[in-house]
Amino acid sequence: LEEAAFQLQQIFRIDISIALNILGIESMRAGHCRVAFTCFKLAADRGYSKAQFNVGLCYEHGRGTEKDLEKAGFYYCQAASSCHPMAQYRYARYLLQHGPGSHWDRHHKAVTLLEQAAVAGITEAQAYLGVFYMRGLLPQEKRGLKYLLLAANSGDAQSRYHVGVCYEQGLGVQQELAEALRHYRQAAAAGNRQAQQRLQA
């Protein structure tokens, strides 16, 4: 009986968190940012990862509350620890740009989080990793191309452009100008200006 009561409490707690998060989303859409933030924060403080991510967004962009990157990082970290893929991406970016601790520790943790988010299908993480591996201190061109292709195949025109550059210059792949042109054309058709300019050149 005690176990059943505990399970009911957990379900009730989760249901309240879900309802608060949905109320927050609807309030944000209606332009009631302070109400939205309050709802997100209540759900986040109950441990609901989607709400923790939303609180992070509010703090990062100053919606419904004062802009505070440190608090944004804290809530992204909370959500990322529950395997929220977009929070993993945002927290990784926070670590690389603003995070505390040694550069090496932040860098290592950020790359791990970016890889987790990329595997979960977050296009932004795939694109970021692609460029990161191409331009890092120790470039890993084949690995970078792998992530750029994932992002490009998810519709990211900038990554499609970068794939074209890889084929044009032989970065991580055999140089092949016809393949480079194909990628430039696809990126240009999706509105990428760099690809459009490259085709004109």
GROMACS .gro file of C-alpha atoms in nm:
model
  201
    1LEU     CA    1   0.000   0.000   0.000
    2GLU     CA    2   0.285   0.237   0.085
    3GLU     CA    3   0.452   0.157  -0.250
    4ALA     CA    4   0.127   0.229  -0.437
    5ALA     CA    5   0.088   0.559  -0.252
    6PHE     CA    6   0.447   0.654  -0.336
    7GLN     CA    7   0.393   0.574  -0.704
    8LEU     CA    8   0.075   0.784  -0.709
    9GLN     CA    9   0.268   1.073  -0.556
   10GLN     CA   10   0.535   1.040  -0.826
   11ILE     CA   11   0.276   1.032  -1.105
   12PHE     CA   12   0.096   1.332  -0.956
   13ARG     CA   13   0.425   1.520  -0.925
   14ILE     CA   14   0.517   1.444  -1.288
   15ASP     CA   15   0.169   1.532  -1.414
   16ILE     CA   16   0.179   1.868  -1.233
   17SER     CA   17   0.522   1.938  -1.385
   18ILE     CA   18   0.399   1.853  -1.734
   19ALA     CA   19   0.092   2.073  -1.688
   20LEU     CA   20   0.300   2.364  -1.558
   21ASN     CA   21   0.542   2.332  -1.851
   22ILE     CA   22   0.255   2.329  -2.103
   23LEU     CA   23   0.100   2.630  -1.931
   24GLY     CA   24   0.437   2.802  -1.955
   25ILE     CA   25   0.462   2.729  -2.329
   26GLU     CA   26   0.111   2.862  -2.391
   27SER     CA   27   0.181   3.172  -2.181
   28MET     CA   28   0.504   3.237  -2.376
   29ARG     CA   29   0.316   3.207  -2.707
   30ALA     CA   30   0.059   3.458  -2.579
   31GLY     CA   31   0.338   3.700  -2.489
   32HIS     CA   32   0.304   3.657  -2.112
   33CYS     CA   33   0.673   3.596  -2.049
   34ARG     CA   34   0.675   3.647  -1.671
   35VAL     CA   35   0.388   3.402  -1.621
   36ALA     CA   36   0.563   3.156  -1.853
   37PHE     CA   37   0.888   3.184  -1.660
   38THR     CA   38   0.708   3.126  -1.329
   39CYS     CA   39   0.539   2.812  -1.465
   40PHE     CA   40   0.863   2.679  -1.612
   41LYS     CA   41   1.050   2.747  -1.287
   42LEU     CA   42   0.791   2.567  -1.074
   43ALA     CA   43   0.808   2.261  -1.300
   44ALA     CA   44   1.188   2.279  -1.324
   45ASP     CA   45   1.225   2.288  -0.947
   46ARG     CA   46   1.025   1.962  -0.940
   47GLY     CA   47   1.294   1.805  -1.161
   48TYR     CA   48   1.116   1.811  -1.499
   49SER     CA   49   1.393   1.829  -1.762
   50LYS     CA   50   1.185   1.997  -2.035
   51ALA     CA   51   1.098   2.277  -1.795
   52GLN     CA   52   1.461   2.301  -1.680
   53PHE     CA   53   1.558   2.353  -2.043
   54ASN     CA   54   1.289   2.620  -2.082
   55VAL     CA   55   1.410   2.801  -1.770
   56GLY     CA   56   1.759   2.794  -1.920
   57LEU     CA   57   1.625   2.954  -2.237
   58CYS     CA   58   1.447   3.222  -2.034
   59TYR     CA   59   1.765   3.309  -1.845
   60GLU     CA   60   1.979   3.298  -2.160
   61HIS     CA   61   1.752   3.534  -2.354
   62GLY     CA   62   1.608   3.740  -2.069
   63ARG     CA   63   1.247   3.633  -2.129
   64GLY     CA   64   1.027   3.673  -1.824
   65THR     CA   65   1.330   3.728  -1.604
   66GLU     CA   66   1.662   3.909  -1.603
   67LYS     CA   67   1.922   3.773  -1.843
   68ASP     CA   68   2.169   3.558  -1.647
   69LEU     CA   69   2.403   3.326  -1.836
   70GLU     CA   70   2.529   3.156  -1.520
   71LYS     CA   71   2.175   3.058  -1.419
   72ALA     CA   72   2.101   2.954  -1.778
   73GLY     CA   73   2.405   2.726  -1.762
   74PHE     CA   74   2.287   2.581  -1.432
   75TYR     CA   75   1.943   2.488  -1.569
   76TYR     CA   76   2.087   2.358  -1.897
   77CYS     CA   77   2.320   2.140  -1.689
   78GLN     CA   78   2.025   2.007  -1.488
   79ALA     CA   79   1.830   1.918  -1.803
   80ALA     CA   80   2.139   1.778  -1.977
   81SER     CA   81   2.202   1.544  -1.685
   82SER     CA   82   1.856   1.399  -1.758
   83CYS     CA   83   1.967   1.341  -2.121
   84HIS     CA   84   1.767   1.627  -2.273
   85PRO     CA   85   1.944   1.651  -2.613
   86MET     CA   86   1.891   2.021  -2.683
   87ALA     CA   87   2.000   2.102  -2.328
   88GLN     CA   88   2.314   1.897  -2.386
   89TYR     CA   89   2.387   2.115  -2.690
   90ARG     CA   90   2.314   2.443  -2.509
   91TYR     CA   91   2.511   2.343  -2.199
   92ALA     CA   92   2.807   2.239  -2.415
   93ARG     CA   93   2.802   2.579  -2.586
   94TYR     CA   94   2.781   2.746  -2.244
   95LEU     CA   95   3.081   2.547  -2.121
   96LEU     CA   96   3.289   2.639  -2.425
   97GLN     CA   97   3.205   3.009  -2.401
   98HIS     CA   98   3.142   3.091  -2.034
   99GLY     CA   99   3.189   2.784  -1.819
  100PRO     CA  100   3.386   2.762  -1.496
  101GLY     CA  101   3.685   2.537  -1.437
  102SER     CA  102   3.992   2.454  -1.640
  103HIS     CA  103   3.981   2.493  -2.017
  104TRP     CA  104   4.066   2.127  -2.073
  105ASP     CA  105   3.791   1.995  -1.841
  106ARG     CA  106   3.529   2.224  -1.996
  107HIS     CA  107   3.642   2.135  -2.346
  108HIS     CA  108   3.631   1.760  -2.278
  109LYS     CA  109   3.287   1.773  -2.113
  110ALA     CA  110   3.150   2.000  -2.388
  111VAL     CA  111   3.264   1.768  -2.667
  112THR     CA  112   3.109   1.469  -2.489
  113LEU     CA  113   2.777   1.655  -2.456
  114LEU     CA  114   2.788   1.773  -2.818
  115GLU     CA  115   2.847   1.418  -2.937
  116GLN     CA  116   2.552   1.292  -2.729
  117ALA     CA  117   2.328   1.564  -2.870
  118ALA     CA  118   2.450   1.497  -3.226
  119VAL     CA  119   2.377   1.125  -3.194
  120ALA     CA  120   2.029   1.217  -3.066
  121GLY     CA  121   1.971   1.405  -3.392
  122ILE     CA  122   2.023   1.767  -3.286
  123THR     CA  123   2.124   1.932  -3.614
  124GLU     CA  124   2.285   2.229  -3.440
  125ALA     CA  125   2.517   1.994  -3.247
  126GLN     CA  126   2.606   1.805  -3.564
  127ALA     CA  127   2.691   2.128  -3.747
  128TYR     CA  128   2.887   2.266  -3.452
  129LEU     CA  129   3.090   1.946  -3.419
  130GLY     CA  130   3.154   1.937  -3.792
  131VAL     CA  131   3.309   2.282  -3.790
  132PHE     CA  132   3.478   2.217  -3.455
  133TYR     CA  133   3.656   1.907  -3.585
  134MET     CA  134   3.750   2.079  -3.911
  135ARG     CA  135   3.897   2.388  -3.744
  136GLY     CA  136   4.019   2.258  -3.410
  137LEU     CA  137   4.377   2.272  -3.286
  138LEU     CA  138   4.421   1.916  -3.410
  139PRO     CA  139   4.181   1.894  -3.705
  140GLN     CA  140   4.004   1.562  -3.755
  141GLU     CA  141   3.874   1.618  -4.105
  142LYS     CA  142   3.703   1.282  -4.160
  143ARG     CA  143   3.522   1.311  -3.829
  144GLY     CA  144   3.425   1.669  -3.907
  145LEU     CA  145   3.292   1.571  -4.248
  146LYS     CA  146   3.083   1.294  -4.089
  147TYR     CA  147   2.905   1.547  -3.866
  148LEU     CA  148   2.870   1.804  -4.143
  149LEU     CA  149   2.702   1.541  -4.362
  150LEU     CA  150   2.463   1.450  -4.079
  151ALA     CA  151   2.365   1.815  -4.038
  152ALA     CA  152   2.342   1.871  -4.414
  153ASN     CA  153   2.118   1.567  -4.452
  154SER     CA  154   1.896   1.716  -4.179
  155GLY     CA  155   1.849   2.026  -4.392
  156ASP     CA  156   2.122   2.259  -4.263
  157ALA     CA  157   2.227   2.466  -4.567
  158GLN     CA  158   2.540   2.605  -4.399
  159SER     CA  159   2.664   2.251  -4.333
  160ARG     CA  160   2.582   2.158  -4.693
  161TYR     CA  161   2.803   2.449  -4.802
  162HIS     CA  162   3.085   2.325  -4.575
  163VAL     CA  163   3.053   1.976  -4.726
  164GLY     CA  164   3.101   2.139  -5.066
  165VAL     CA  165   3.418   2.307  -4.937
  166CYS     CA  166   3.543   1.970  -4.813
  167TYR     CA  167   3.495   1.814  -5.156
  168GLU     CA  168   3.646   2.113  -5.334
  169GLN     CA  169   3.957   2.120  -5.113
  170GLY     CA  170   3.989   1.748  -5.036
  171LEU     CA  171   3.930   1.786  -4.661
  172GLY     CA  172   3.847   1.447  -4.508
  173VAL     CA  173   3.756   1.313  -4.850
  174GLN     CA  174   3.913   1.274  -5.195
  175GLN     CA  175   3.896   1.603  -5.386
  176GLU     CA  176   3.603   1.586  -5.628
  177LEU     CA  177   3.488   1.909  -5.792
  178ALA     CA  178   3.167   1.764  -5.940
  179GLU     CA  179   3.057   1.655  -5.591
  180ALA     CA  180   3.155   1.996  -5.453
  181LEU     CA  181   2.936   2.164  -5.715
  182ARG     CA  182   2.644   1.937  -5.629
  183HIS     CA  183   2.666   2.036  -5.262
  184TYR     CA  184   2.711   2.406  -5.345
  185ARG     CA  185   2.401   2.393  -5.567
  186GLN     CA  186   2.194   2.228  -5.294
  187ALA     CA  187   2.312   2.481  -5.035
  188ALA     CA  188   2.249   2.772  -5.275
  189ALA     CA  189   1.899   2.643  -5.352
  190ALA     CA  190   1.832   2.644  -4.977
  191GLY     CA  191   1.934   3.011  -4.962
  192ASN     CA  192   2.297   2.987  -4.847
  193ARG     CA  193   2.471   3.303  -4.971
  194GLN     CA  194   2.822   3.166  -4.940
  195ALA     CA  195   2.728   2.879  -5.171
  196GLN     CA  196   2.563   3.120  -5.413
  197GLN     CA  197   2.877   3.332  -5.423
  198ARG     CA  198   3.097   3.025  -5.461
  199LEU     CA  199   2.894   2.911  -5.762
  200GLN     CA  200   2.927   3.253  -5.924
  201ALA     CA  201   3.304   3.244  -5.870
   0.00000   0.00000   0.00000
